[in-house]
């Protein structure tokens, strides 16, 4: 299958803001030190030039199809359908398998595209950040393939957790820099990468999510939406119509927008995002920026919803490193504010139980991040699903990096 | 006319340059920081007080550690205002106070409340590191602060375009322009005098009047002297904060820490050759 072309259906202002017309709230922007201005301008101008360059886009699409393998399957899941109440009651549940990409998650699509852009623009080195090392690994692989140097910034606590992907990134030749600032997680890792970008204007920063200063949220979702564009065509071929619901997990929102972006204007398709409620929303120890009542804030060069601790950014808590983020992508926060996306949550323990269920009943080892969405989706479909509906869940990563953590869980819960 | 405009005008008239010292307010804690700042008023014409933000994207590791020390000791925006108010009352100093921070602490505190607090405490100027040129927040700040005759400083660096420099001069009201002597993070390299000369030349193409102060990598009295040949003001930050960290590690507190830090600041300030 060919990659359907990109269509801009939710354009921000030229300064990179999505504005809620009713509340006048502005999401996005470029809140950065003046030292970063020229670097971002180079990326912004380069991005708009590249996506209009037919030769660049043709090459990129070919490599996404062959090297990343973006034509991953969508398949019916009889087991999940049964768990949600059965086809007669709730319709059918399908899985989009982006865990089958090269590097086993949805991240390689935007990671490879951004690195390809960097090469096109003449950058020699990439700077990136990572939480679950899904992005780190995806960028490391892309840099190897494209002959670029790479520094990966990772929170010191995350670096301990996900040894396999860290080792794979190192095998690809990435230089891994552990960040010991504040919460030692994804947020300070991203701040550190931005600081490095300020010091190294000859390197290009590649953001792992639809967050950060303009043009990153726009650029990452544009590149990543290849997943949704293919899905839309595939699903129609398979089922004959668009899905009734689409469920994606949401930390920063990259995997959500990658799949849901082409459906933003699709009537009769209801969009869901699932956040990690960690130990439970009531405990205050969670990573749910929207469901946990995040407020407007300005961080990492963007204005978005943020979990605040006084005038500072609060620490998020979740066992899924990929969801451990005290803010959320700007376009995602905007789409929530206009009522386009419904937010749900799942706790860490619910995700772990779902991981075991998927391993034992479905035969899949899913990334722990994906287990939050599977849990919440089944619950919601059981509650609201109708016969003849078709539901799509984004299985956005492989759980191989979570094996050690889950072995412990299995032993404790025998 | 604003306090900062007066200060630079006076200095120019007397053929003198302005020495600006930066500290993170509340570093390592309220009491010691207050003692340090009180002592620093003796040798600084401007004290730039940083209001910590735990997700800052432009501070060097030295300043990040200072931010952590201040935040861990319970420092925030309102305590910064309280500290400066007390310093001013207790020292009766002429030193101008400039707040340097990020937008998040300001919008959480409330932009209008922030402007009013600056006014009531007698803050001379404000620097917002991530206040972008076209953001609505910057416009509100510039308008509000201008009405109260409080300065608003913009930062420019050698990699910025001429257009950006022109816009920054326009947004820089009743205050000095902050030139970084290199691109990168504060205190990470040594001051680049060639850049300083070029940058001042570029600024002077668009404004003969605006006072320019230079920071980033100015760590010794000799460097202060070199920079003051070209700039109207010289900013020392990371090296002072480093001295606070050093004293804090030696377990020096309040007055002893203040003496330890301020004797260093005094040496630096003498470089300016007043």
Short mmCIF file of N, CA and C in Angstrom, two decimals, chain A residues 235-324:
data_model
loop_
_atom_site.label_atom_id
_atom_site.label_comp_id
_atom_site.label_asym_id
_atom_site.label_seq_id
_atom_site.Cartn_x
_atom_site.Cartn_y
_atom_site.Cartn_z
N UNK A 235 -8.31 0.36 7.21
CA UNK A 235 -9.52 0.03 7.96
C UNK A 235 -10.72 0.00 7.02
N UNK A 236 -10.75 0.95 6.10
CA UNK A 236 -11.85 0.98 5.13
C UNK A 236 -11.81 -0.27 4.25
N UNK A 237 -10.62 -0.66 3.84
CA UNK A 237 -10.48 -1.88 3.03
C UNK A 237 -10.95 -3.11 3.80
N UNK A 238 -10.63 -3.14 5.09
CA UNK A 238 -10.89 -4.31 5.93
C UNK A 238 -12.35 -4.40 6.36
N UNK A 239 -12.88 -3.26 6.80
CA UNK A 239 -14.21 -3.27 7.44
C UNK A 239 -15.27 -2.62 6.55
N UNK A 240 -14.83 -1.79 5.64
CA UNK A 240 -15.77 -1.13 4.74
C UNK A 240 -16.18 0.26 5.19
N UNK A 241 -15.78 0.65 6.36
CA UNK A 241 -16.08 2.01 6.86
C UNK A 241 -15.07 2.44 7.91
N UNK A 242 -15.19 3.69 8.37
CA UNK A 242 -14.28 4.18 9.41
C UNK A 242 -14.67 3.57 10.76
N UNK A 243 -13.69 3.52 11.71
CA UNK A 243 -14.03 2.97 13.03
C UNK A 243 -15.05 3.84 13.78
N UNK A 244 -15.82 3.20 14.66
CA UNK A 244 -16.76 3.97 15.49
C UNK A 244 -16.00 4.70 16.59
N UNK A 245 -14.96 4.04 17.10
CA UNK A 245 -14.14 4.66 18.15
C UNK A 245 -12.68 4.34 17.89
N UNK A 246 -11.80 5.26 18.31
CA UNK A 246 -10.35 4.98 18.27
C UNK A 246 -9.78 5.30 19.65
N UNK A 247 -9.05 4.35 20.20
CA UNK A 247 -8.46 4.51 21.53
C UNK A 247 -6.93 4.52 21.43
N UNK A 248 -6.30 5.55 22.01
CA UNK A 248 -4.84 5.62 22.03
C UNK A 248 -4.39 6.04 23.43
N UNK A 249 -3.21 5.58 23.82
CA UNK A 249 -2.67 6.03 25.10
C UNK A 249 -2.06 7.42 24.91
N UNK A 250 -1.97 8.19 25.99
CA UNK A 250 -1.49 9.56 25.84
C UNK A 250 -0.59 9.98 27.00
N UNK A 251 0.69 10.15 26.68
CA UNK A 251 1.63 10.76 27.62
C UNK A 251 1.82 12.19 27.13
N UNK A 252 2.69 12.34 26.13
CA UNK A 252 2.80 13.63 25.43
C UNK A 252 1.76 13.73 24.33
N UNK A 253 1.39 12.60 23.75
CA UNK A 253 0.33 12.57 22.74
C UNK A 253 0.79 12.17 21.35
N UNK A 254 2.05 11.73 21.20
CA UNK A 254 2.53 11.44 19.84
C UNK A 254 1.84 10.23 19.24
N UNK A 255 1.64 9.19 20.04
CA UNK A 255 1.04 8.01 19.43
C UNK A 255 -0.44 8.24 19.17
N UNK A 256 -1.03 9.11 20.00
CA UNK A 256 -2.43 9.44 19.81
C UNK A 256 -2.64 10.21 18.50
N UNK A 257 -1.87 11.30 18.32
CA UNK A 257 -2.05 12.09 17.10
C UNK A 257 -1.58 11.35 15.86
N UNK A 258 -0.58 10.47 16.03
CA UNK A 258 -0.09 9.73 14.86
C UNK A 258 -1.22 8.92 14.23
N UNK A 259 -2.08 8.38 15.06
CA UNK A 259 -3.19 7.57 14.55
C UNK A 259 -4.47 8.40 14.34
N UNK A 260 -4.73 9.32 15.26
CA UNK A 260 -6.04 10.00 15.24
C UNK A 260 -6.08 11.24 14.35
N UNK A 261 -4.91 11.82 14.02
CA UNK A 261 -4.91 13.08 13.27
C UNK A 261 -5.78 13.02 12.01
N UNK A 262 -5.64 12.00 11.16
CA UNK A 262 -6.46 12.01 9.94
C UNK A 262 -7.96 11.83 10.21
N UNK A 263 -8.31 11.52 11.45
CA UNK A 263 -9.73 11.32 11.80
C UNK A 263 -10.34 12.54 12.50
N UNK A 264 -9.57 13.63 12.61
CA UNK A 264 -10.07 14.77 13.41
C UNK A 264 -11.38 15.34 12.85
N UNK A 265 -11.55 15.24 11.54
CA UNK A 265 -12.78 15.78 10.95
C UNK A 265 -13.72 14.65 10.48
N UNK A 266 -13.43 13.43 10.89
CA UNK A 266 -14.26 12.30 10.45
C UNK A 266 -15.50 12.19 11.33
N UNK A 267 -16.64 12.36 10.70
CA UNK A 267 -17.89 12.25 11.46
C UNK A 267 -18.07 10.79 11.88
N UNK A 268 -18.73 10.57 12.98
CA UNK A 268 -19.06 9.23 13.47
C UNK A 268 -17.87 8.43 13.99
N UNK A 269 -16.70 9.06 14.07
CA UNK A 269 -15.59 8.37 14.73
C UNK A 269 -15.28 9.12 16.02
N UNK A 270 -15.47 8.42 17.14
CA UNK A 270 -15.24 9.07 18.42
C UNK A 270 -13.81 8.80 18.88
N UNK A 271 -13.12 9.86 19.30
CA UNK A 271 -11.70 9.72 19.63
C UNK A 271 -11.47 9.73 21.14
N UNK A 272 -10.66 8.79 21.60
CA UNK A 272 -10.36 8.66 23.02
C UNK A 272 -8.86 8.72 23.26
N UNK A 273 -8.48 9.33 24.38
CA UNK A 273 -7.08 9.30 24.83
C UNK A 273 -7.07 8.74 26.24
N UNK A 274 -6.07 7.94 26.55
CA UNK A 274 -6.00 7.33 27.88
C UNK A 274 -4.71 7.75 28.57
N UNK A 275 -4.86 8.35 29.75
CA UNK A 275 -3.69 8.77 30.52
C UNK A 275 -3.43 7.79 31.66
N UNK A 276 -2.21 7.85 32.19
CA UNK A 276 -1.89 7.00 33.33
C UNK A 276 -2.28 7.70 34.62
N UNK A 277 -3.18 7.04 35.37
CA UNK A 277 -3.52 7.62 36.69
C UNK A 277 -2.63 7.04 37.77
N UNK A 278 -1.51 6.42 37.38
CA UNK A 278 -0.47 5.98 38.33
C UNK A 278 -1.01 5.16 39.47
N UNK A 279 -0.85 5.69 40.67
CA UNK A 279 -1.36 4.99 41.84
C UNK A 279 -2.82 5.33 42.10
N UNK A 280 -3.43 6.12 41.23
CA UNK A 280 -4.82 6.56 41.40
C UNK A 280 -4.87 8.07 41.47
N UNK A 281 -5.82 8.69 40.74
CA UNK A 281 -5.89 10.15 40.69
C UNK A 281 -5.97 10.77 42.08
N UNK A 282 -6.73 10.11 42.97
CA UNK A 282 -6.96 10.68 44.30
C UNK A 282 -5.68 10.75 45.13
N UNK A 283 -4.70 9.88 44.81
CA UNK A 283 -3.46 9.88 45.60
C UNK A 283 -2.55 11.06 45.21
N UNK A 284 -2.85 11.68 44.09
CA UNK A 284 -1.98 12.77 43.59
C UNK A 284 -0.73 12.23 42.89
N UNK A 285 -0.53 10.93 42.95
CA UNK A 285 0.66 10.33 42.31
C UNK A 285 0.24 9.73 40.97
N UNK A 286 0.24 10.58 39.93
CA UNK A 286 -0.22 10.15 38.63
C UNK A 286 0.48 10.92 37.51
N UNK A 287 0.19 10.50 36.27
CA UNK A 287 0.77 11.21 35.12
C UNK A 287 -0.34 11.72 34.21
N UNK A 288 -1.50 12.00 34.81
CA UNK A 288 -2.68 12.39 34.02
C UNK A 288 -2.82 13.91 34.01
N UNK A 289 -2.26 14.54 33.00
CA UNK A 289 -2.28 16.01 32.94
C UNK A 289 -3.70 16.53 32.76
N UNK A 290 -4.48 15.90 31.88
CA UNK A 290 -5.84 16.38 31.62
C UNK A 290 -6.80 15.87 32.69
N UNK A 291 -6.85 14.54 32.86
CA UNK A 291 -7.81 13.97 33.83
C UNK A 291 -7.46 14.40 35.25
N UNK A 292 -6.19 14.71 35.50
CA UNK A 292 -5.76 15.12 36.84
C UNK A 292 -5.89 16.61 37.07
N UNK A 293 -6.53 17.32 36.15
CA UNK A 293 -6.83 18.74 36.37
C UNK A 293 -5.67 19.69 36.13
N UNK A 294 -4.82 19.37 35.15
CA UNK A 294 -3.69 20.27 34.85
C UNK A 294 -4.16 21.67 34.46
N UNK A 295 -3.32 22.65 34.75
CA UNK A 295 -3.64 24.06 34.45
C UNK A 295 -2.77 24.55 33.28
N UNK A 296 -3.12 25.72 32.75
CA UNK A 296 -2.30 26.29 31.68
C UNK A 296 -0.93 26.69 32.26
N UNK A 297 0.10 26.35 31.53
CA UNK A 297 1.45 26.70 31.97
C UNK A 297 2.35 26.89 30.76
N UNK A 298 3.56 27.37 31.00
CA UNK A 298 4.52 27.54 29.91
C UNK A 298 5.81 26.82 30.28
N UNK A 299 6.15 25.84 29.48
CA UNK A 299 7.35 25.06 29.75
C UNK A 299 7.87 24.47 28.45
N UNK A 300 9.16 24.19 28.44
CA UNK A 300 9.78 23.55 27.28
C UNK A 300 9.41 24.26 25.98
N UNK A 301 9.28 25.56 26.05
CA UNK A 301 9.04 26.35 24.85
C UNK A 301 7.61 26.40 24.39
N UNK A 302 6.68 25.80 25.15
CA UNK A 302 5.28 25.76 24.69
C UNK A 302 4.33 26.19 25.81
N UNK A 303 3.13 26.60 25.38
CA UNK A 303 2.05 26.85 26.34
C UNK A 303 1.07 25.69 26.21
N UNK A 304 0.82 25.01 27.32
CA UNK A 304 -0.08 23.86 27.27
C UNK A 304 -0.62 23.60 28.67
N UNK A 305 -1.35 22.51 28.81
CA UNK A 305 -1.80 22.11 30.15
C UNK A 305 -0.62 21.44 30.86
N UNK A 306 -0.52 21.75 32.16
CA UNK A 306 0.63 21.32 32.93
C UNK A 306 0.19 20.93 34.33
N UNK A 307 0.84 19.93 34.90
CA UNK A 307 0.64 19.65 36.33
C UNK A 307 1.58 20.57 37.09
N UNK A 308 1.02 21.42 37.92
CA UNK A 308 1.83 22.42 38.60
C UNK A 308 2.06 22.09 40.07
N UNK A 309 3.21 22.54 40.57
CA UNK A 309 3.50 22.49 41.99
C UNK A 309 3.92 23.92 42.34
N UNK A 310 2.96 24.72 42.74
CA UNK A 310 3.24 26.14 42.93
C UNK A 310 3.59 26.76 41.59
N UNK A 311 4.72 27.46 41.55
CA UNK A 311 5.13 28.10 40.29
C UNK A 311 5.99 27.16 39.44
N UNK A 312 6.23 25.97 39.97
CA UNK A 312 7.08 25.01 39.27
C UNK A 312 6.26 23.90 38.65
N UNK A 313 6.93 23.05 37.88
CA UNK A 313 6.26 21.93 37.24
C UNK A 313 6.29 20.76 38.22
N UNK A 314 5.13 20.16 38.43
CA UNK A 314 5.04 19.07 39.41
C UNK A 314 5.63 17.80 38.83
N UNK A 315 5.98 16.91 39.73
CA UNK A 315 6.51 15.61 39.31
C UNK A 315 5.33 14.73 38.93
N UNK A 316 5.46 13.97 37.82
CA UNK A 316 4.42 13.01 37.49
C UNK A 316 4.85 11.65 38.01
N UNK A 317 3.88 10.80 38.28
CA UNK A 317 4.21 9.47 38.80
C UNK A 317 3.49 8.42 37.97
N UNK A 318 4.25 7.55 37.34
CA UNK A 318 3.66 6.37 36.71
C UNK A 318 4.80 5.39 36.45
N UNK A 319 4.45 4.12 36.47
CA UNK A 319 5.50 3.13 36.24
C UNK A 319 5.84 3.01 34.77
N UNK A 320 5.02 3.61 33.90
CA UNK A 320 5.31 3.59 32.47
C UNK A 320 6.13 4.82 32.11
N UNK A 321 7.42 4.61 31.85
CA UNK A 321 8.31 5.76 31.58
C UNK A 321 7.81 6.60 30.41
N UNK A 322 7.19 5.94 29.43
CA UNK A 322 6.72 6.66 28.25
C UNK A 322 5.54 7.58 28.53
N UNK A 323 4.94 7.44 29.70
CA UNK A 323 3.78 8.29 30.05
C UNK A 323 4.12 9.23 31.20
N UNK A 324 5.38 9.21 31.63
CA UNK A 324 5.78 9.94 32.82
C UNK A 324 6.11 11.39 32.45
#
